[in-house]
Short mmCIF file of C-alpha atoms and ligand atoms in Angstrom, two decimals:
data_model
loop_
_atom_site.label_atom_id
_atom_site.label_comp_id
_atom_site.label_asym_id
_atom_site.label_seq_id
_atom_site.Cartn_x
_atom_site.Cartn_y
_atom_site.Cartn_z
CA MET A 1 60.04 37.68 -20.29
CA ASN A 2 56.25 38.27 -18.69
CA LYS A 3 52.77 36.81 -18.36
CA SER A 4 51.50 38.98 -20.80
CA GLN A 5 54.92 38.69 -23.13
CA LEU A 6 55.37 34.69 -22.54
CA GLN A 7 51.91 34.28 -23.70
CA GLN A 8 52.45 36.26 -26.87
CA HIS A 9 54.40 34.09 -28.10
CA ASP A 10 53.21 31.06 -27.04
CA ARG A 11 50.95 31.92 -30.01
CA GLU A 12 53.21 33.33 -32.36
CA HIS A 13 55.13 30.01 -32.34
CA LEU A 14 52.70 26.67 -30.24
CA LEU A 15 51.14 24.84 -31.91
CA HIS A 16 48.94 23.04 -28.91
CA PRO A 17 47.42 19.73 -28.78
CA PHE A 18 43.38 19.43 -28.68
CA THR A 19 43.50 22.81 -29.13
CA ASP A 20 40.99 25.36 -31.11
CA PHE A 21 43.32 28.39 -31.42
CA SER A 22 41.00 30.80 -31.75
CA ASP A 23 40.39 29.72 -28.25
CA LEU A 24 43.96 30.57 -27.51
CA GLY A 25 44.02 33.71 -29.06
CA ARG A 26 41.44 34.62 -27.18
CA GLN A 27 41.70 33.59 -23.51
CA GLY A 28 45.57 33.08 -23.69
CA THR A 29 47.32 30.15 -21.62
CA ARG A 30 47.51 29.39 -18.74
CA VAL A 31 51.06 28.69 -17.24
CA ILE A 32 51.98 27.17 -15.07
CA THR A 33 55.14 26.54 -13.46
CA GLY A 34 55.96 25.09 -10.73
CA ALA A 35 54.84 21.76 -8.18
CA GLU A 36 54.99 19.92 -5.61
CA GLY A 37 53.00 16.29 -3.94
CA ALA A 38 49.21 16.16 -5.15
CA TYR A 39 49.61 20.51 -6.23
CA ILE A 40 50.61 22.80 -9.47
CA THR A 41 51.12 26.55 -8.74
CA ASP A 42 50.85 29.11 -12.94
CA ILE A 43 52.17 31.45 -12.80
CA ASP A 44 50.14 34.24 -10.67
CA GLY A 45 50.87 32.11 -8.25
CA HIS A 46 47.62 30.54 -7.73
CA ARG A 47 47.45 26.65 -6.19
CA MET A 48 45.77 24.47 -6.99
CA LEU A 49 44.51 20.86 -5.65
CA ASP A 50 45.36 18.98 -9.15
CA GLY A 51 42.83 16.37 -9.68
CA MET A 52 44.21 15.46 -12.74
CA SER A 53 47.10 14.51 -12.20
CA GLY A 54 48.47 15.88 -14.97
CA LEU A 55 47.28 13.89 -17.79
CA TRP A 56 46.29 11.55 -16.19
CA CYS A 57 49.54 10.33 -15.28
CA CYS A 58 51.19 11.84 -12.03
CA ASN A 59 49.94 9.03 -9.49
CA LEU A 60 52.67 9.51 -7.44
CA GLY A 61 52.03 13.13 -7.49
CA TYR A 62 55.60 16.23 -8.06
CA SER A 63 57.44 15.17 -6.26
CA ARG A 64 59.82 12.45 -6.34
CA ARG A 65 62.94 13.21 -6.38
CA GLU A 66 64.25 9.18 -6.62
CA ILE A 67 62.59 9.86 -9.55
CA SER A 68 64.40 12.09 -11.46
CA ASP A 69 67.91 11.26 -9.94
CA ALA A 70 67.40 7.97 -11.37
CA ILE A 71 66.85 9.70 -14.89
CA TYR A 72 69.36 11.62 -13.83
CA GLU A 73 71.64 9.36 -12.70
CA GLN A 74 71.52 6.85 -15.90
CA LEU A 75 71.86 9.77 -18.25
CA ASN A 76 74.96 10.30 -17.03
CA THR A 77 76.10 6.36 -17.41
CA LEU A 78 74.39 5.44 -20.21
CA PRO A 79 72.20 7.33 -21.32
CA PHE A 80 71.01 6.28 -24.84
CA TYR A 81 71.31 2.40 -26.07
CA ASN A 82 69.27 0.99 -28.36
CA SER A 83 67.61 -1.94 -28.44
CA PHE A 84 68.01 -2.77 -32.26
CA PHE A 85 70.12 -5.82 -33.68
CA GLN A 86 70.75 -8.84 -30.83
CA CYS A 87 72.00 -5.42 -28.04
CA THR A 88 69.73 -4.49 -25.01
CA THR A 89 69.66 -2.44 -22.10
CA ILE A 90 70.40 -2.99 -18.46
CA PRO A 91 66.96 -0.63 -16.56
CA SER A 92 65.43 -2.05 -20.08
CA ILE A 93 65.91 -6.41 -18.86
CA GLU A 94 65.53 -4.79 -15.55
CA LEU A 95 61.65 -2.58 -16.27
CA ALA A 96 61.14 -5.58 -18.57
CA ASP A 97 60.75 -7.72 -15.19
CA ALA A 98 59.19 -6.35 -12.81
CA LEU A 99 55.78 -5.81 -15.69
CA ALA A 100 56.08 -9.12 -15.87
CA GLU A 101 55.61 -9.71 -12.25
CA VAL A 102 53.71 -6.38 -11.37
CA SER A 103 50.92 -7.83 -15.10
CA PRO A 104 48.40 -11.15 -14.32
CA PRO A 105 50.19 -13.80 -14.00
CA HIS A 106 50.62 -14.90 -18.12
CA MET A 107 52.04 -12.32 -19.44
CA ASN A 108 55.24 -12.50 -19.33
CA ASN A 109 56.31 -10.17 -22.45
CA VAL A 110 57.43 -6.67 -22.69
CA PHE A 111 57.37 -3.85 -25.85
CA PHE A 112 58.30 -1.06 -25.15
CA THR A 113 57.58 1.77 -26.72
CA GLY A 114 57.94 6.78 -26.76
CA SER A 115 54.23 6.46 -25.58
CA GLY A 116 50.11 4.80 -25.78
CA SER A 117 49.55 6.00 -29.24
CA GLU A 118 52.85 4.07 -30.96
CA ALA A 119 51.80 1.28 -28.99
CA ASN A 120 48.50 1.20 -29.16
CA ASP A 121 50.27 0.97 -33.40
CA THR A 122 51.84 -1.97 -32.30
CA ASN A 123 49.04 -3.13 -31.68
CA LEU A 124 47.55 -3.45 -34.77
CA ARG A 125 51.29 -4.70 -35.87
CA ILE A 126 51.06 -7.55 -32.56
CA ILE A 127 47.69 -8.51 -34.05
CA ARG A 128 48.33 -8.96 -37.66
CA ARG A 129 51.54 -10.61 -36.93
CA TYR A 130 50.04 -12.89 -34.37
CA TRP A 131 47.33 -14.04 -37.32
CA ASP A 132 49.49 -14.46 -40.25
CA LEU A 133 51.62 -16.89 -38.44
CA LYS A 134 48.45 -18.91 -36.87
CA GLU A 135 47.64 -19.56 -40.92
CA GLN A 136 44.81 -16.92 -40.36
CA PRO A 137 45.09 -13.96 -42.15
CA GLU A 138 41.53 -13.81 -42.98
CA LYS A 139 41.00 -12.40 -39.49
CA ARG A 140 41.74 -8.57 -40.29
CA ILE A 141 38.79 -6.35 -39.26
CA ILE A 142 39.67 -4.80 -34.90
CA ILE A 143 35.96 -4.52 -33.64
CA SER A 144 36.69 -1.01 -30.94
CA ARG A 145 34.34 1.10 -29.36
CA LYS A 146 32.21 4.76 -30.19
CA ASN A 147 33.72 7.55 -27.92
CA ALA A 148 36.93 5.12 -27.12
CA TYR A 149 39.89 6.98 -27.15
CA HIS A 150 43.57 5.45 -28.37
CA GLY A 151 45.91 8.03 -28.92
CA SER A 152 46.33 10.36 -31.49
CA THR A 153 48.12 8.88 -34.43
CA ILE A 154 47.37 7.78 -37.09
CA GLY A 155 46.56 4.08 -35.96
CA GLY A 156 45.40 4.87 -32.80
CA ALA A 157 43.01 7.23 -33.23
CA SER A 158 41.67 4.41 -35.50
CA LEU A 159 40.98 2.94 -32.52
CA GLY A 160 39.05 4.98 -31.40
CA GLY A 161 35.44 6.38 -31.42
CA MET A 162 35.38 9.93 -31.10
CA SER A 163 33.30 11.62 -34.21
CA GLY A 164 35.14 14.99 -33.86
CA MET A 165 38.58 13.29 -34.03
CA ARG A 166 37.96 11.14 -36.42
CA LYS A 167 35.62 13.46 -38.81
CA GLN A 168 39.44 15.45 -39.45
CA PHE A 169 41.42 12.48 -40.89
CA GLN A 170 41.19 9.18 -42.83
CA PRO A 171 40.41 5.97 -40.59
CA LEU A 172 42.01 2.80 -41.35
CA ASP A 173 39.42 0.54 -43.36
CA TYR A 174 39.82 -2.34 -40.80
CA ILE A 175 38.51 -0.82 -37.83
CA GLU A 176 34.63 -1.56 -36.93
CA HIS A 177 32.37 0.62 -34.08
CA ILE A 178 29.93 -0.88 -31.41
CA GLN A 179 28.08 0.70 -28.26
CA GLN A 180 29.72 1.91 -25.67
CA PRO A 181 28.42 1.10 -21.73
CA TYR A 182 27.51 4.40 -20.74
CA TRP A 183 23.95 3.99 -18.66
CA PHE A 184 23.89 7.58 -18.19
CA GLY A 185 23.89 8.99 -21.58
CA GLU A 186 22.43 5.96 -23.65
CA GLY A 187 21.31 3.88 -21.14
CA GLY A 188 17.58 4.74 -22.10
CA ASP A 189 14.61 3.15 -19.47
CA MET A 190 17.21 -0.24 -18.76
CA SER A 191 18.61 -0.71 -15.07
CA PRO A 192 22.09 -0.20 -15.27
CA GLU A 193 22.39 -3.88 -15.11
CA GLU A 194 19.83 -4.12 -17.93
CA PHE A 195 21.68 -1.81 -20.01
CA GLY A 196 25.44 -3.45 -19.51
CA ILE A 197 24.00 -6.62 -20.90
CA HIS A 198 23.11 -4.56 -23.47
CA ALA A 199 26.39 -2.90 -24.47
CA ALA A 200 27.24 -6.40 -24.62
CA ARG A 201 24.82 -8.61 -26.79
CA CYS A 202 26.05 -5.91 -29.74
CA LEU A 203 29.95 -7.05 -29.57
CA ASP A 204 28.14 -10.53 -30.01
CA GLU A 205 25.59 -9.03 -32.92
CA LYS A 206 29.14 -7.68 -34.48
CA ILE A 207 31.04 -10.36 -34.58
CA GLN A 208 28.00 -12.11 -36.33
CA GLU A 209 27.83 -9.73 -38.94
CA LEU A 210 31.67 -9.93 -39.48
CA GLY A 211 31.96 -13.28 -39.33
CA PRO A 212 33.56 -14.18 -35.93
CA GLU A 213 36.17 -16.29 -38.87
CA ASN A 214 37.11 -12.06 -39.87
CA VAL A 215 37.41 -10.81 -36.86
CA ALA A 216 41.33 -10.30 -34.96
CA ALA A 217 40.56 -8.73 -32.16
CA PHE A 218 38.92 -6.17 -29.22
CA ILE A 219 40.54 -3.20 -27.90
CA ALA A 220 38.81 -1.60 -24.90
CA GLU A 221 39.10 0.67 -22.88
CA PRO A 222 38.66 -1.16 -18.77
CA ILE A 223 36.34 2.36 -17.96
CA GLN A 224 36.46 4.71 -20.96
CA GLY A 225 38.67 7.86 -19.71
CA ALA A 226 39.10 10.95 -21.87
CA GLY A 227 35.40 9.85 -22.91
CA GLY A 228 33.81 10.99 -19.37
CA VAL A 229 35.12 8.48 -17.04
CA VAL A 230 32.49 5.47 -18.46
CA ILE A 231 31.66 2.71 -15.33
CA PRO A 232 30.64 0.62 -17.56
CA PRO A 233 27.67 -1.39 -14.97
CA GLU A 234 28.61 -4.11 -12.74
CA THR A 235 26.88 -6.68 -15.86
CA TYR A 236 29.47 -5.95 -18.47
CA TRP A 237 32.63 -7.04 -18.96
CA PRO A 238 31.28 -10.43 -17.09
CA GLU A 239 29.39 -10.79 -20.80
CA VAL A 240 32.08 -9.56 -22.93
CA LYS A 241 34.90 -12.65 -21.26
CA LYS A 242 31.58 -14.88 -22.04
CA ILE A 243 31.53 -13.58 -25.49
CA LEU A 244 34.75 -13.56 -26.25
CA ASP A 245 35.74 -16.88 -24.73
CA GLN A 246 33.49 -18.26 -27.93
CA TYR A 247 35.37 -16.78 -30.83
CA ASP A 248 38.50 -16.53 -30.80
CA ILE A 249 39.01 -13.33 -30.60
CA LEU A 250 42.43 -11.66 -29.28
CA LEU A 251 41.26 -8.89 -25.95
CA VAL A 252 43.48 -5.94 -25.84
CA MET A 253 43.16 -3.90 -23.03
CA ASP A 254 44.65 -0.41 -23.53
CA GLU A 255 45.33 0.69 -19.73
CA VAL A 256 47.51 3.03 -20.33
CA ILE A 257 44.96 5.63 -17.61
CA PHE A 258 44.07 2.38 -15.61
CA GLY A 259 47.42 0.28 -15.09
CA PHE A 260 49.61 1.48 -12.21
CA GLY A 261 46.78 1.01 -9.04
CA ARG A 262 44.24 3.78 -9.92
CA THR A 263 41.10 0.98 -9.74
CA GLY A 264 43.58 0.06 -6.73
CA GLU A 265 44.37 -3.63 -8.33
CA TRP A 266 47.93 -3.18 -10.39
CA PHE A 267 45.57 -2.86 -13.41
CA GLY A 268 41.93 -2.91 -14.18
CA ALA A 269 42.05 -5.61 -16.12
CA ASP A 270 42.90 -7.37 -12.72
CA TYR A 271 39.34 -4.74 -10.99
CA TYR A 272 37.18 -6.55 -13.85
CA GLY A 273 38.71 -9.84 -14.01
CA MET A 274 39.73 -9.95 -17.37
CA GLN A 275 43.04 -12.07 -19.43
CA PRO A 276 43.29 -9.29 -21.54
CA ASP A 277 45.97 -11.06 -25.04
CA LEU A 278 47.99 -7.01 -24.76
CA MET A 279 47.78 -4.45 -22.74
CA THR A 280 48.53 -1.40 -23.36
CA PHE A 281 50.38 0.88 -21.10
CA ALA A 282 52.30 4.58 -21.33
CA LYS A 283 51.28 7.71 -18.73
CA ALA A 284 51.68 6.53 -15.84
CA VAL A 285 54.78 3.86 -15.60
CA THR A 286 57.11 6.98 -14.94
CA ASN A 287 54.53 8.44 -13.59
CA GLY A 288 55.16 11.26 -16.23
CA TYR A 289 58.63 12.40 -15.45
CA PHE A 290 59.71 10.25 -18.68
CA PRO A 291 57.82 9.72 -22.27
CA LEU A 292 57.92 5.50 -21.63
CA GLY A 293 55.18 3.06 -23.37
CA GLY A 294 54.19 -0.12 -23.96
CA THR A 295 52.36 -3.36 -24.74
CA MET A 296 52.15 -6.46 -23.07
CA VAL A 297 52.52 -9.74 -24.91
CA GLY A 298 50.24 -12.70 -23.44
CA ASP A 299 51.88 -15.87 -23.83
CA ARG A 300 49.12 -17.13 -25.83
CA VAL A 301 50.11 -14.18 -28.77
CA ALA A 302 53.87 -13.91 -27.00
CA GLU A 303 54.23 -17.60 -27.38
CA VAL A 304 53.82 -18.06 -31.40
CA ILE A 305 55.72 -14.63 -32.78
CA LYS A 306 58.80 -16.13 -30.09
CA ALA A 307 58.83 -19.36 -31.66
CA LYS A 308 57.87 -18.97 -34.89
CA GLY A 309 59.12 -17.29 -38.53
CA GLY A 310 61.87 -14.47 -38.62
CA GLU A 311 62.18 -11.53 -38.12
CA PHE A 312 59.49 -9.25 -36.67
CA THR A 313 59.58 -5.50 -38.65
CA HIS A 314 58.89 -3.13 -36.42
CA GLY A 315 60.43 -1.02 -33.86
CA TYR A 316 61.46 2.88 -32.62
CA THR A 317 64.51 4.16 -32.09
CA TYR A 318 63.88 4.57 -28.38
CA SER A 319 62.15 1.35 -27.60
CA ALA A 320 63.13 0.51 -24.40
CA HIS A 321 64.65 3.85 -23.80
CA PRO A 322 67.41 3.38 -21.09
CA ALA A 323 66.09 6.94 -19.31
CA ALA A 324 62.69 6.13 -19.38
CA CYS A 325 63.20 2.17 -18.42
CA MET A 326 64.52 3.93 -15.34
CA ALA A 327 62.36 6.25 -14.29
CA GLY A 328 58.99 2.69 -14.74
CA LEU A 329 62.22 0.70 -12.70
CA THR A 330 61.88 3.60 -9.62
CA THR A 331 57.95 4.40 -10.59
CA ILE A 332 57.14 0.75 -10.21
CA ASN A 333 59.16 0.02 -7.13
CA ILE A 334 57.30 2.97 -5.14
CA LEU A 335 54.13 1.87 -5.72
CA ARG A 336 55.63 -1.60 -4.00
CA ASN A 337 57.15 -0.36 -1.21
CA GLU A 338 55.20 2.48 0.01
CA LYS A 339 52.05 -0.31 -0.71
CA ILE A 340 50.43 2.71 -3.04
CA ILE A 341 48.06 0.27 -4.76
CA ASP A 342 46.58 -1.24 -1.35
CA ASN A 343 45.99 2.26 0.22
CA VAL A 344 44.16 3.38 -2.64
CA ARG A 345 42.45 0.44 -2.72
CA ASP A 346 41.63 -0.18 0.88
CA VAL A 347 41.81 4.40 2.20
CA THR A 348 41.26 6.12 -0.45
CA ALA A 349 39.08 4.75 -3.23
CA PRO A 350 36.06 3.87 -0.39
CA TYR A 351 36.44 7.20 1.29
CA LEU A 352 36.06 8.80 -2.14
CA ALA A 353 33.11 7.07 -3.40
CA LYS A 354 31.29 8.53 -0.30
CA ARG A 355 32.86 12.17 -0.45
CA TRP A 356 31.69 11.90 -4.53
CA ALA A 357 28.49 10.53 -4.59
CA GLU A 358 27.46 13.65 -1.94
CA LEU A 359 27.74 15.76 -5.17
CA ALA A 360 24.54 13.25 -6.03
CA ASP A 361 22.85 15.86 -4.37
CA HIS A 362 23.64 18.78 -6.05
CA PRO A 363 20.04 20.45 -7.86
CA ILE A 364 22.79 20.76 -11.47
CA VAL A 365 24.57 17.36 -10.93
CA GLY A 366 22.60 13.53 -12.04
CA GLU A 367 24.78 11.48 -11.55
CA ALA A 368 28.25 10.89 -9.48
CA ARG A 369 30.13 8.34 -10.41
CA SER A 370 34.09 6.91 -8.73
CA LEU A 371 35.31 3.84 -9.06
CA GLY A 372 39.19 4.04 -7.31
CA LEU A 373 40.03 7.29 -7.96
CA VAL A 374 38.33 8.77 -10.45
CA GLY A 375 34.92 9.63 -10.38
CA ALA A 376 32.50 11.82 -12.85
CA LEU A 377 29.92 14.36 -12.52
CA GLU A 378 26.76 15.03 -14.29
CA LEU A 379 25.87 18.28 -14.72
CA VAL A 380 21.84 19.09 -16.12
CA LYS A 381 19.46 21.48 -15.87
CA ASP A 382 16.91 18.39 -15.35
CA LYS A 383 17.97 15.92 -12.68
CA ALA A 384 14.57 13.52 -13.62
CA SER A 385 15.02 14.04 -17.43
CA ARG A 386 18.27 14.16 -16.86
CA ALA A 387 18.17 17.51 -20.66
CA ARG A 388 21.72 19.24 -20.61
CA PHE A 389 21.48 23.09 -19.73
CA ASP A 390 21.70 22.79 -24.20
CA ASP A 391 23.57 21.06 -26.92
CA LYS A 392 26.80 22.99 -26.68
CA CYS A 393 28.15 21.37 -23.49
CA THR A 394 28.45 25.10 -22.50
CA ALA A 395 27.35 24.02 -18.30
CA GLY A 396 30.73 22.14 -18.35
CA GLY A 397 32.51 24.97 -19.29
CA VAL A 398 31.91 26.89 -17.20
CA CYS A 399 32.57 24.38 -14.38
CA ARG A 400 35.58 23.57 -15.22
CA ASP A 401 36.55 27.12 -15.64
CA GLN A 402 35.18 27.22 -11.69
CA SER A 403 36.30 25.43 -10.79
CA ILE A 404 40.27 26.18 -11.39
CA ARG A 405 39.02 29.11 -9.68
CA ASN A 406 37.86 27.94 -7.13
CA GLY A 407 41.22 25.91 -6.89
CA LEU A 408 40.88 22.18 -8.89
CA VAL A 409 42.09 21.24 -11.37
CA MET A 410 38.74 19.60 -13.15
CA ARG A 411 38.38 18.64 -16.36
CA ALA A 412 35.10 18.85 -18.60
CA THR A 413 34.77 16.03 -21.34
CA GLY A 414 31.20 18.01 -23.36
CA ASP A 415 28.99 18.31 -19.53
CA THR A 416 30.60 15.68 -17.48
CA MET A 417 33.04 16.30 -15.29
CA ILE A 418 36.03 14.31 -14.88
CA ILE A 419 38.64 13.89 -11.52
CA ALA A 420 42.18 11.26 -11.61
CA PRO A 421 43.72 12.53 -8.13
CA PRO A 422 46.87 10.93 -7.97
CA LEU A 423 47.10 7.78 -5.97
CA ILE A 424 49.11 9.84 -3.55
CA LEU A 425 45.39 11.84 -1.80
CA THR A 426 44.73 11.94 1.45
CA THR A 427 41.35 11.39 3.35
CA GLY A 428 41.92 15.09 3.65
CA GLN A 429 43.33 16.11 0.77
CA VAL A 430 39.91 14.06 -0.61
CA ASP A 431 37.67 16.29 1.46
CA GLU A 432 39.40 19.51 0.07
CA LEU A 433 38.90 18.26 -3.56
CA VAL A 434 35.28 17.43 -2.81
CA ASP A 435 34.90 21.29 -0.66
CA LYS A 436 36.57 22.43 -3.62
CA ALA A 437 34.48 20.46 -6.48
CA HIS A 438 30.72 21.71 -4.62
CA ARG A 439 31.84 25.08 -4.56
CA ALA A 440 31.98 25.37 -8.33
CA LEU A 441 28.83 23.45 -8.76
CA ASP A 442 26.80 26.83 -6.74
CA ASP A 443 29.92 29.07 -8.78
CA THR A 444 28.43 26.87 -12.21
CA ALA A 445 24.54 26.88 -11.07
CA LYS A 446 25.07 30.43 -11.03
CA ALA A 447 26.77 31.75 -13.91
CA LEU A 448 23.71 29.64 -15.55
CA ALA A 449 21.03 31.05 -14.21
C1 PLP B 501 46.13 9.18 -23.43
C2 PLP B 501 45.91 7.87 -23.90
C3 PLP B 501 46.49 6.92 -24.80
C4 PLP B 501 47.61 7.82 -25.96
O1 PLP B 501 48.48 7.72 -25.10
P1 PLP B 501 49.67 9.54 -25.51
O2 PLP B 501 51.02 9.20 -24.80
O3 PLP B 501 49.17 10.34 -24.98
O4 PLP B 501 50.37 8.16 -27.24
C5 PLP B 501 46.30 5.60 -25.64
N1 PLP B 501 45.12 4.84 -24.89
C6 PLP B 501 44.80 5.89 -23.55
C7 PLP B 501 43.18 4.91 -23.39
C8 PLP B 501 44.69 6.85 -22.90
O5 PLP B 501 44.56 7.33 -21.69
#
């Protein structure tokens, strides 16, 4: 099939995730046909620096034969066996070991799933099981944050706080949402430090309002990713830690984006010095080469669910799929052997921070923020008042298209442009990324004028 035939068949038969089908009909999909290192190529031969690592998952880029070979060999040795009913497989044991080694010291158990959404559903099951076994069944309510993304199953989407998503299904009724620590959008006249404390105090207020005896857990991404790379002010997490220490409430950190090195530490929890009870992971654990997710379980929870009463009636057919586990194990070994995460912390992240910050001088950029290897640009018509171009977020869409045209994949979340490039980026490629982003901003300003 040629390009237009492919697009036609795509339109006729493929229902895409998070897509406005009428847009798709008008523009036709971009057909991606190849990838190499940090670059992807479309069917027209247009080569782009992938500033989004696929969908936050290909942290080592696209050319790691070790991972695909490991998957292939495993498929030829033992393509599938389950881990139900007292069975196990060697790759799943080895990956569980490796995960316990790279996770914070108090996290030594893992429950495997097929995706991040499933892992958050698993968290809901573990949280309930834990409080039931502790004979505190009244602890049922889970606090999350507005604009959070925790996946797209009913459980994951109920935990999520995006209003557009929540309107399209009936969310679980035991989840409450508080303000997100989004200083640029919601901080008003407060300094970032003041606003960080303010946003954390919202958690305390909510706990008081609900009664601490009814609150089971607080779930949060270390940095809200899909919500627009919302990097909390430095005061936020220490204050949240103080609040959680006061009450007997579990902390779930959703590390699906920040796990496996994106901050320059193994997990966002390490970066922020937090000790979560549960830690969701997926995406980069296999470098995107094979579907796998899971949740790391901290000792205080694991001890209760392992020691006390009866069967935990939960699991998925593909929990601990041997090929997925080989993909995960190989990915972790590459990250360790090649010291990729140290290089992010010591070299690439500081360099990106310096170069990305220069974009703040652009006339249509209200803020340029970054941490580790994520970044965001706030597109504005007026810098001083932070006023947007319009309330339909036209600027974001225009900038994304201009960026792709200039050979850089950036994503738009409303009028916030975001990047999360592969961790293998060189400083030369950081320059390329920033130069292309700059050109995309120039072209956006022209198009909007
Ligand atoms: C992508 C994502 C999920 C969902 O993972 P899937 O594998 O798409 O189900 C959950 N939480 C966060 C923070 C994510 O970014």
